[in-house]
XYZ file of C-alpha atoms in Angstrom:
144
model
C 0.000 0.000 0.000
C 2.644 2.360 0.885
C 4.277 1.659 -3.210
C 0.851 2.759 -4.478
C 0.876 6.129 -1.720
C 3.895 7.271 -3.216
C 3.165 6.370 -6.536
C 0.716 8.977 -6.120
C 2.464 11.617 -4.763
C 4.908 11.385 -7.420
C 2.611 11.781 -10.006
C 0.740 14.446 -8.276
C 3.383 16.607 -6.920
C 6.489 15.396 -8.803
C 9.840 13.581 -7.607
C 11.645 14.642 -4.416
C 13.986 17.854 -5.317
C 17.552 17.985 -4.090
C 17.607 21.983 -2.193
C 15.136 23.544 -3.750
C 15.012 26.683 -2.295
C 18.826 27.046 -3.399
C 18.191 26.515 -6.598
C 15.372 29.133 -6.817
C 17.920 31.482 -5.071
C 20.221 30.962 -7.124
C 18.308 31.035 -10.841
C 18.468 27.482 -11.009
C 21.746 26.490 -9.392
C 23.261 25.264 -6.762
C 25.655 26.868 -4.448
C 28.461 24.578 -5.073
C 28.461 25.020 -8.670
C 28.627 28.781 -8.484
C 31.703 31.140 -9.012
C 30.396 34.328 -8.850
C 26.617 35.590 -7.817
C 25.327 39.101 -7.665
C 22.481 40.515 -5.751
C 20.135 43.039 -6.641
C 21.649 45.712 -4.408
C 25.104 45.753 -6.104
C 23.965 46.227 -9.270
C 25.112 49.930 -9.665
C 28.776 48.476 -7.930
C 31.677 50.383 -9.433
C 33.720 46.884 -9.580
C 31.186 45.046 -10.749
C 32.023 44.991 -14.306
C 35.096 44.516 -13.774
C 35.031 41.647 -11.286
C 32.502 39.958 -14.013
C 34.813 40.110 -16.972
C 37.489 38.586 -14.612
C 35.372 35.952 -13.618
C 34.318 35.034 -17.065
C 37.771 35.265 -18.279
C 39.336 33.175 -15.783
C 36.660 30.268 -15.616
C 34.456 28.091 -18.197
C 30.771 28.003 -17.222
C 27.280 29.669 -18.167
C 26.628 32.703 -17.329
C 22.648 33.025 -15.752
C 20.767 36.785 -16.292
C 17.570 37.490 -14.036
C 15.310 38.498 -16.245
C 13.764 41.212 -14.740
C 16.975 43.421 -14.372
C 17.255 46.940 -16.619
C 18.320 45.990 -19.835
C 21.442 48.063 -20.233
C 22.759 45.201 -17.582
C 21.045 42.488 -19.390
C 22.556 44.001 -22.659
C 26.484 44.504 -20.724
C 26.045 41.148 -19.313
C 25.367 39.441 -23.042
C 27.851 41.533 -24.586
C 30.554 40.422 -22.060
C 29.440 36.700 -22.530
C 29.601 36.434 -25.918
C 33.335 38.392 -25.731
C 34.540 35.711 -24.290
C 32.012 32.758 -25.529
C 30.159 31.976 -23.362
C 26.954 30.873 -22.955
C 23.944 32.334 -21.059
C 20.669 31.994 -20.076
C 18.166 34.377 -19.286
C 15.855 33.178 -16.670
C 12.651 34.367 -15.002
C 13.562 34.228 -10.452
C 12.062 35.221 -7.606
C 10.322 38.919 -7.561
C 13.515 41.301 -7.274
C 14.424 42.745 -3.936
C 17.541 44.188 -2.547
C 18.910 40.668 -1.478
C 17.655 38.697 -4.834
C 20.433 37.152 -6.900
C 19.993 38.937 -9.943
C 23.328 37.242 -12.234
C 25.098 33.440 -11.554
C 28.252 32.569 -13.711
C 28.096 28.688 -12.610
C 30.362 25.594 -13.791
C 27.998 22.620 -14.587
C 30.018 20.498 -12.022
C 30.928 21.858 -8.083
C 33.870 23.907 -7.926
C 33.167 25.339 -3.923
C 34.135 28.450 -4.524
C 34.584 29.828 -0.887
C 33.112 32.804 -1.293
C 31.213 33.192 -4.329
C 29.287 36.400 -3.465
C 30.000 39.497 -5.506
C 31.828 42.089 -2.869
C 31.460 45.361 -3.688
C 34.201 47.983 -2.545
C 33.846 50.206 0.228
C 32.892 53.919 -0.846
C 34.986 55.800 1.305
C 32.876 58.765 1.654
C 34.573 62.438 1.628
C 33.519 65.334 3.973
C 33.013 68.364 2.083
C 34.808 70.643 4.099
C 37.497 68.875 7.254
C 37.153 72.599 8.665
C 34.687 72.360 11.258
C 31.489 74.958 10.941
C 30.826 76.667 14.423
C 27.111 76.846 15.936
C 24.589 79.208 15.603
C 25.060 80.214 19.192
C 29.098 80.270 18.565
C 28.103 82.513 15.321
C 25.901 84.605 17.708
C 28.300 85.252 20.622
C 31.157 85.284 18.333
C 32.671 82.453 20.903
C 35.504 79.997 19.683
């Protein structure tokens, strides 16, 4: 009886999935198979290009474009794949948010990349002026 049960359940739901939830993270991927991922947030990144192309360069894999991105990324993400031939696949995610993967360049076997997130740098942010202004009561009273 319990053959026939999941007999069932198969046809009615589909076989068992290995992590799915990481693969709808990651457009279709797994973790493990992933050199470089970037989320929604650093899409403006100043190194992002940059860090792409070296990626792409360096490694052979498909490169995986959220659909729902601006196309001037979509179009500089194609244009950099097909520089250096490879493949890619556009493919319709999760709703985007700040922390949804938006791009995967993946190997088709596991390469456990330690760190495959895309790290933007660190804007170091200038004052305008180093001089400090005084108060309005320091202005007033003329006080230092």
């Amino acid at each position: 009886m319990k053959d026939v049960q999941d007999y069932l359940e198969k046809g009615m739901y589909g076989g068992p999935q290995i992590k799915p939830d990481e693969k709808r993270r990651y457009l279709g991927n797994f973790l493990e198979r992933c050199y470089l991922y970037v989320e929604n947030k650093d899409q403006k990144a100043d190194n992002l290009w940059e860090q792409l192309e070296d990626t792409l360069q360096k490694n052979e894999g498909t490169l995986y474009i959220h659909q729902q991105i601006p196309t001037t990324i979509q179009d500089r993400c194609i244009q950099l794949a097909q520089k250096y031939q490879r493949p890619f696949t556009m493919v319709n995610g999760l709703p985007l948010a700040d922390d949804t993967v938006i791009l995967v360049y993946a190997a088709k076997e596991a390469v456990h990349v330690e760190n495959p997130c895309f790290q933007a740098k660190e804007k170091q942010e200038q004052s305008l002026s180093t001089k400090e202004h005084p108060s309005f009561w320091q202005r007033l009273f003329h006080k230092k």
